């Protein structure tokens, strides 16, 4: 039997308990797994390792290419980076697959036939982690949606749906507001979806889509989401399916893959043999499928379902009248191991699937014709929009022309509404006359003149057209 060496991290909080339980179950599955343990998380953060991981640990990950990771505690506030995000991004783990399915009638849920696969983009969006404070009042986080990023996750989601016999693929974005970023995600969804005519397809604005998911999840099948919405909604989906403690999470890249639970380190439950290891175990089943150990994966899935069907439940899913035995983490693992080779009667089909697509290869695209047509200069200013506009109009800006000034996106000059609340961060939009070609040098010259007039320019954004299409949004009220 093929031997697989995998890197294991036991993490923080409930991590070590649930990981020990899962490793015992996986070892009993018949798969030939060898574990290489690395230390990550809180201990390292406290020792001053701001990344939460030591250089040697990267070597193990590069060697084994498979990471089985218990949750870690990410200290809040400044100074340290989230290790989860760092690992996902360093290794390009672009796809996050989170199945959320009901275990009714054995685990309480309002949605007995719910079976949703959340396909979450895992590297981009607001998780680029590019944040800046620009003025006394204003903090900014950059939201990045890229065409290759959107194409990869959306194609992966459609392929996953096709290979696993799914019927419908939904996409949630907020493209009525974020027309360029979320607009691109939606557009790519429509483009790639056209290649999968056998699958029903729909797009929802994320607010109403979320409401529908929370109220009627049984109408959804596979949902493809940008990073932040996927992060939030996979917790919602797991919780309404039964418990956040039940869902596993696969993070897939072209070289490496990481498997975990969707929940965190639940520090208040740590060290009490209370936590449900199911989420991490489902991550382990995904890992066995990824390792092409389909039979072992199936044995674990069925034994786990049998234990749940037999009413052996941890505190989070225990319910008087349904559950038979309230057990701790260790005893739950024992119950699964004792049922290895058995199958449940009712729950047999829950959580089936797990055929993993290969990482999509992107088709090359011709580079668009890109032209600079203007620039947004952001200035730190406290004396209100009228004084700012009046002072700016006497600054020599040729060949640019000041088109408008906005505050938090709303036009405040010329002809701003007196009611608009302003902070100390103004965007001054300068445009070039039609037909005049802009250049970075022209922008630098304008910036210099504005700065020499005494303005504190905190940021610039070039305004480009791509094949004639504007690559920037209008000001609200423009
Ligand atoms: P959490 O998911 O750790 O816990 C929230 C609550 O859910 C717990 O109080 C508990 O009631 C319940 N719960 C979670 N897992 C459970 C399980 N296995 N069995 C039974 N009940 C369970 O969320 P949090 O409290 O917001 O975060 C705690 C820490 O975890 C934070 O430091 C956060 O940054 C980190 N976190 C890590 C990961 C990860 O490592 N992938 C993911 C999310 C959060």
XYZ file of C-alpha atoms and ligand atoms in Angstrom:
522
model
C 0.000 0.000 0.000
C 1.287 3.470 -0.887
C 2.819 5.276 2.060
C 1.921 8.976 2.350
C 3.957 11.353 4.474
C 1.887 14.343 5.530
C 2.727 17.403 7.599
C 0.605 17.757 10.716
C 0.137 20.750 13.024
C -1.832 20.291 16.212
C -2.567 23.997 16.620
C -4.024 25.837 19.611
C -7.052 25.683 21.898
C -9.054 22.553 21.106
C -6.595 21.807 18.259
C -4.380 19.183 19.946
C -7.357 17.204 21.309
C -9.274 17.067 18.040
C -6.109 16.391 16.021
C -5.119 13.434 18.257
C -8.634 12.034 17.863
C -8.575 12.451 14.071
C -5.117 10.929 13.613
C -6.242 7.849 15.549
C -9.313 7.502 13.303
C -7.357 8.058 10.087
C -4.734 5.525 11.158
C -7.515 2.992 11.741
C -8.880 3.569 8.214
C -6.277 1.344 6.576
C -4.496 4.217 4.804
C -0.719 4.130 5.240
C -0.039 7.598 6.645
C 3.209 8.858 8.178
C 2.984 12.120 10.120
C 5.647 14.817 10.234
C 4.696 17.244 12.993
C 5.413 20.975 12.897
C 4.695 23.621 15.488
C 2.638 26.668 14.497
C 0.475 29.335 16.063
C 0.112 30.942 19.457
C 3.302 29.637 21.102
C 5.363 31.024 18.245
C 3.483 34.317 18.132
C 4.160 34.688 21.878
C 7.844 33.902 21.277
C 7.996 36.829 18.837
C 7.688 34.870 15.560
C 5.196 37.256 13.920
C 4.378 34.864 11.063
C 3.383 32.088 13.529
C 5.542 29.559 11.648
C 9.291 28.764 11.599
C 11.359 28.481 8.373
C 11.975 24.709 8.955
C 8.215 24.132 8.852
C 8.051 25.483 5.290
C 10.609 22.816 4.293
C 8.362 20.058 5.618
C 5.365 21.485 3.745
C 7.360 21.782 0.519
C 8.472 18.174 0.897
C 5.200 16.468 1.827
C 2.884 18.809 -0.123
C -0.001 17.808 2.115
C -0.816 19.758 5.284
C -3.293 18.531 7.879
C -3.818 21.465 10.179
C -5.739 21.930 13.409
C -7.108 25.424 14.125
C -4.832 28.022 15.606
C -5.488 31.136 17.641
C -4.718 34.337 15.763
C -3.982 37.167 18.208
C -6.199 40.165 17.421
C -4.745 43.582 16.710
C -1.475 44.633 15.112
C 1.930 43.015 15.009
C 1.150 39.542 13.690
C -0.226 38.152 10.448
C -2.810 35.372 10.179
C -0.877 32.157 9.580
C -3.850 30.627 7.783
C -3.905 33.411 5.234
C -0.090 33.311 4.910
C -0.025 29.553 4.194
C -2.917 29.774 1.727
C -1.306 32.617 -0.161
C 2.318 31.478 -0.033
C 1.400 28.168 -1.630
C -1.316 29.549 -3.900
C -4.104 27.504 -2.307
C -6.690 29.277 -4.405
C -9.679 27.012 -3.868
C -11.407 26.477 -0.555
C -14.025 23.747 -0.654
C -16.394 23.547 2.309
C -19.203 20.963 2.154
C -22.083 21.726 4.551
C -24.664 18.963 4.714
C -27.386 17.976 7.129
C -27.229 14.905 9.366
C -30.956 14.945 10.097
C -32.744 13.315 11.815
C -29.747 12.620 14.091
C -28.427 16.171 14.319
C -30.934 18.933 14.855
C -31.454 21.272 11.905
C -34.375 23.114 10.325
C -33.110 21.967 6.934
C -33.080 18.162 6.741
C -32.154 17.909 3.047
C -29.537 20.666 3.013
C -26.419 19.690 1.044
C -24.407 22.720 -0.031
C -20.832 22.921 -1.284
C -19.276 26.320 -0.656
C -16.502 27.045 -3.169
C -14.632 30.029 -1.804
C -11.892 31.985 -3.565
C -9.053 31.808 -1.107
C -6.321 34.319 -1.937
C -7.746 37.632 -3.074
C -10.461 40.137 -2.279
C -10.038 42.004 1.023
C -7.730 39.198 2.220
C -4.855 40.634 0.197
C -4.134 42.227 3.566
C -3.131 45.549 2.000
C -4.287 48.145 4.497
C -3.213 51.720 5.078
C -4.053 54.580 7.351
C -3.916 57.702 5.200
C -5.175 60.538 7.355
C -6.226 61.117 10.965
C -9.712 59.875 10.033
C -9.292 57.359 7.265
C -8.187 53.725 7.131
C -8.278 51.788 3.895
C -8.282 48.103 2.904
C -7.654 47.259 -0.726
C -10.067 44.832 -2.373
C -8.377 42.979 -5.230
C -10.281 40.774 -7.649
C -8.160 39.547 -10.554
C -9.175 37.914 -13.806
C -6.825 34.901 -13.380
C -7.988 34.505 -9.752
C -11.654 34.645 -10.706
C -11.170 32.319 -13.699
C -9.327 29.703 -11.641
C -11.836 29.477 -8.794
C -14.913 29.689 -11.000
C -13.676 27.017 -13.415
C -12.656 24.852 -10.452
C -16.150 25.281 -8.968
C -17.874 24.302 -12.215
C -15.528 21.328 -12.687
C -16.187 20.229 -9.095
C -19.936 20.426 -9.727
C -19.648 18.420 -12.962
C -17.361 15.705 -11.568
C -19.471 15.237 -8.446
C -22.835 15.021 -10.186
C -24.116 18.330 -8.867
C -27.039 20.001 -10.640
C -26.836 23.722 -9.961
C -24.133 26.367 -9.475
C -24.892 29.721 -7.837
C -22.687 32.786 -7.521
C -23.068 35.618 -4.988
C -21.496 39.036 -5.472
C -22.244 42.658 -4.681
C -21.822 43.853 -8.253
C -24.667 46.361 -8.033
C -22.265 48.422 -5.875
C -18.762 47.117 -6.715
C -19.250 47.137 -10.455
C -15.616 46.620 -11.392
C -14.365 44.107 -8.797
C -17.443 42.022 -8.033
C -18.618 42.881 -11.550
C -15.595 41.014 -12.939
C -16.313 37.970 -10.755
C -19.920 37.879 -12.003
C -18.859 38.367 -15.616
C -16.323 35.526 -15.429
C -19.004 33.341 -13.807
C -21.267 33.955 -16.823
C -18.436 33.421 -19.328
C -17.215 30.136 -17.843
C -20.724 28.965 -16.983
C -21.547 29.016 -20.708
C -19.182 26.034 -21.080
C -21.274 23.984 -18.622
C -24.763 24.083 -20.184
C -25.881 20.934 -18.339
C -25.641 22.780 -14.987
C -28.366 25.166 -13.846
C -26.797 28.561 -13.063
C -27.848 31.665 -11.181
C -26.401 34.819 -9.686
C -27.643 36.528 -6.518
C -26.657 39.848 -5.007
C -24.896 38.665 -1.848
C -27.294 40.281 0.636
C -30.452 38.636 -0.686
C -28.489 35.476 -1.582
C -27.327 35.214 2.049
C -30.873 35.736 3.317
C -32.083 32.964 1.027
C -29.232 30.679 2.075
C -30.055 31.232 5.759
C -33.791 30.751 5.217
C -33.924 28.097 2.519
C -30.495 26.459 2.030
C -32.093 23.434 0.424
C -32.519 25.438 -2.795
C -28.723 25.678 -3.175
C -26.241 23.104 -4.418
C -22.771 24.519 -5.265
C -22.133 28.195 -4.436
C -19.046 29.991 -5.777
C -18.062 33.094 -3.827
C -15.314 35.695 -3.554
C -13.176 35.277 -0.442
C -14.922 37.356 2.241
C -18.478 36.321 1.386
C -17.317 32.695 1.210
C -15.646 32.905 4.604
C -18.751 34.303 6.280
C -21.335 32.222 4.478
C -19.538 28.906 4.961
C -19.805 29.413 8.741
C -23.481 30.286 8.347
C -24.051 27.238 6.120
C -22.217 24.872 8.491
C -24.054 26.203 11.535
C -27.533 25.900 10.013
C -26.684 22.423 8.697
C -26.058 21.352 12.298
C -22.942 22.934 13.832
C -19.764 24.756 12.829
C -18.066 21.830 14.544
C -19.113 19.491 11.715
C -17.674 20.981 8.531
C -14.311 20.268 6.912
C -12.367 22.499 4.593
C -9.957 21.695 1.751
C -7.544 24.348 0.495
C -6.304 23.351 -2.936
C -3.341 24.695 -4.903
C -1.379 23.436 -7.868
C 1.517 22.137 -5.733
C 0.197 21.736 -2.227
C -3.077 21.189 -0.410
C -4.132 21.926 3.159
C -6.990 20.268 5.038
C -8.622 21.605 8.180
C -11.899 22.235 9.991
C -13.788 25.405 9.157
C -14.057 26.409 12.812
C -11.418 28.073 14.957
C -9.554 27.049 18.094
C -12.545 27.592 20.453
C -10.219 28.461 23.378
C -13.036 28.337 25.953
C -13.596 24.645 25.204
C -9.903 23.711 25.236
C -8.435 21.004 27.448
C -11.800 19.608 28.546
C -12.209 16.698 26.134
C -15.421 18.375 24.931
C -14.856 19.472 21.348
C -16.349 17.755 18.362
C -13.533 16.450 16.110
C -15.935 15.981 13.156
C -14.948 19.127 11.221
C -11.265 18.229 11.282
C -12.133 14.606 10.518
C -14.121 15.696 7.449
C -11.011 17.666 6.425
C -9.142 14.349 6.892
C -11.616 12.554 4.612
C -11.037 15.239 1.978
C -7.289 14.674 2.454
C -7.628 10.916 1.899
C -9.650 11.602 -1.269
C -6.942 14.010 -2.438
C -4.318 11.302 -1.753
C -6.407 8.957 -3.932
C -7.147 6.761 -0.908
C -10.834 6.636 -1.832
C -11.553 3.376 0.012
C -10.029 4.573 3.281
C -11.872 7.882 2.917
C -15.131 6.024 2.431
C -14.493 3.790 5.470
C -13.956 6.854 7.680
C -16.996 8.700 6.292
C -19.297 5.697 6.807
C -17.982 4.810 10.296
C -18.358 8.447 11.353
C -21.935 8.568 10.018
C -22.691 5.267 11.768
C -21.483 6.671 15.104
C -23.683 9.725 14.628
C -26.635 7.588 13.555
C -26.144 5.430 16.643
C -26.659 8.580 18.723
C -23.062 8.909 19.973
C -22.804 12.709 20.154
C -20.489 15.403 21.506
C -22.010 18.251 23.526
C -22.538 20.597 20.575
C -24.942 18.268 18.747
C -26.315 16.371 21.752
C -30.094 16.531 22.015
C -32.319 14.834 24.593
C -34.609 12.332 22.892
C -32.430 12.001 19.759
C -28.954 11.380 21.126
C -28.195 8.172 23.009
C -24.806 8.872 24.547
C -23.083 12.171 25.334
C -19.377 11.658 24.790
C -16.110 13.591 24.852
C -13.661 14.046 21.994
C -11.683 10.856 22.751
C -14.721 8.654 23.243
C -16.251 9.897 19.994
C -13.054 8.879 18.158
C -13.203 5.460 19.900
C -16.821 5.066 18.748
C -15.837 5.761 15.130
C -12.877 3.381 15.262
C -15.116 0.657 16.724
C -17.438 1.065 13.703
C -14.713 1.025 11.035
C -15.991 -1.162 8.166
C -19.643 -0.587 9.115
C -22.167 1.649 7.341
C -25.177 3.636 8.528
C -28.678 2.787 7.374
C -30.163 6.258 6.884
C -27.213 8.639 6.563
C -25.275 6.611 3.987
C -25.333 9.184 1.200
C -24.505 12.251 3.330
C -21.262 13.932 2.439
C -20.732 11.729 -0.599
C -18.568 12.944 -3.454
C -15.075 14.250 -3.159
C -13.825 13.802 -6.710
C -11.241 16.551 -6.986
C -10.749 18.389 -10.265
C -7.258 19.136 -11.494
C -6.116 22.729 -11.157
C -7.400 24.661 -14.178
C -4.863 25.852 -16.708
C -5.670 29.401 -17.735
C -6.058 30.277 -21.391
C -3.765 33.122 -22.469
C -5.615 36.352 -23.228
C -4.464 39.128 -25.551
C -3.298 42.187 -23.609
C -5.868 44.997 -23.854
C -4.981 48.462 -25.185
C -4.429 50.499 -22.028
C -4.553 54.297 -22.037
C -4.161 56.776 -19.210
C -7.000 59.325 -19.357
C -6.698 60.973 -15.961
C -5.748 60.599 -12.324
C -7.389 60.660 -8.917
C -5.281 62.519 -6.350
C -6.276 61.885 -2.740
C -5.468 64.707 -0.336
C -5.538 65.089 3.427
C -7.637 68.223 3.992
C -9.692 69.505 6.920
C -11.235 72.820 5.783
C -14.246 71.510 3.897
C -14.927 70.911 0.194
C -15.617 74.499 -0.921
C -12.284 75.852 0.329
C -10.504 72.830 -1.142
C -12.131 73.174 -4.565
C -11.508 76.933 -4.694
C -7.850 76.493 -3.748
C -7.341 73.624 -6.211
C -8.817 75.524 -9.169
C -6.000 78.074 -9.004
C -3.318 75.362 -9.099
C -1.916 75.137 -12.617
C -2.956 71.608 -13.762
C -2.624 71.798 -17.568
C -3.172 69.576 -19.536
C -5.372 68.009 -16.825
C -8.660 69.562 -15.796
C -10.174 69.188 -12.321
C -13.431 67.321 -13.006
C -14.752 66.869 -9.471
C -13.884 66.326 -5.836
C -15.489 63.559 -3.774
C -15.489 62.651 -0.117
C -15.911 58.962 0.730
C -16.989 58.530 -2.908
C -19.709 61.223 -3.001
C -19.278 64.317 -5.155
C -18.819 67.389 -2.957
C -17.326 69.870 -5.468
C -18.467 71.534 -7.632
C -22.131 71.723 -6.610
C -21.913 69.412 -3.611
C -24.913 69.000 -1.317
C -24.511 71.011 1.909
C -25.766 68.027 3.950
C -22.938 65.645 2.926
C -20.785 64.658 5.896
C -17.087 64.967 5.099
C -13.934 63.495 6.597
C -10.333 64.623 6.040
C -9.793 62.556 2.862
C -10.744 64.008 -0.525
C -10.448 62.416 -3.934
C -9.684 65.038 -6.608
C -10.392 63.723 -10.092
C -8.324 65.186 -12.901
C -9.106 64.257 -16.515
C -7.169 64.781 -19.734
C -8.916 66.246 -22.782
C -10.277 63.524 -25.083
C -7.609 62.254 -27.425
C -4.632 63.448 -25.378
C -2.458 60.534 -24.307
C -1.474 60.525 -20.636
C 1.740 59.215 -19.131
C 3.146 58.548 -15.655
C 5.431 61.545 -16.151
C 2.428 63.858 -16.667
C 0.839 62.461 -13.495
C 4.058 63.014 -11.532
C 4.221 66.602 -12.788
C 0.629 67.276 -11.709
C 1.261 65.731 -8.325
C 4.330 67.898 -7.878
C 2.380 71.087 -8.670
C -0.429 70.158 -6.282
C 2.080 69.284 -3.561
C 4.012 72.534 -4.144
C 0.747 74.446 -3.658
C 0.765 73.053 -0.111
C -1.503 70.013 -0.438
C -0.740 66.751 1.358
C -1.228 64.184 -1.417
C -1.670 60.832 0.335
C -2.319 58.612 -2.674
C -2.844 58.581 -6.420
C -4.797 56.249 -8.691
C -4.310 56.316 -12.460
C -7.516 56.439 -14.516
C -7.178 54.091 -17.466
C -9.294 52.855 -20.292
C -8.850 49.284 -21.539
C -9.767 48.846 -25.212
C -11.714 52.072 -24.776
C -13.702 50.868 -21.722
C -13.249 52.970 -18.562
C -11.364 51.064 -15.831
C -12.706 53.281 -13.037
C -16.033 54.013 -11.419
C -17.888 57.324 -11.531
C -18.215 59.473 -8.407
C -21.561 59.045 -6.630
C -23.632 62.004 -7.829
C -21.264 62.654 -10.790
P -14.342 29.270 16.904
O -14.791 28.605 15.652
O -13.054 28.858 17.473
O -15.425 28.994 18.037
C -16.713 29.550 18.076
C -17.631 28.687 18.927
O -18.041 27.585 18.117
C -16.972 28.053 20.149
O -17.067 28.835 21.287
C -17.749 26.781 20.300
O -18.960 27.044 20.982
C -18.095 26.401 18.881
N -17.164 25.418 18.320
C -16.194 25.650 17.407
N -15.573 24.512 17.093
C -16.160 23.535 17.815
C -15.969 22.128 17.927
N -15.016 21.496 17.222
N -16.734 21.440 18.765
C -17.682 22.063 19.469
N -17.933 23.376 19.424
C -17.188 24.114 18.589
O -14.400 30.841 16.634
P -13.781 32.068 17.441
O -14.082 31.901 18.895
O -14.265 33.260 16.727
O -12.220 31.987 17.184
C -11.281 31.487 18.118
C -9.885 31.588 17.537
O -9.782 30.741 16.405
C -9.492 32.986 17.058
O -8.184 33.254 17.470
C -9.568 32.892 15.557
O -8.670 33.775 14.930
C -9.159 31.454 15.341
N -9.623 30.867 14.065
C -8.767 29.985 13.482
C -9.147 29.341 12.317
C -8.185 28.363 11.696
O -7.159 28.067 12.279
N -8.468 27.872 10.494
C -10.405 29.583 11.758
C -11.281 30.463 12.405
C -10.880 31.093 13.564
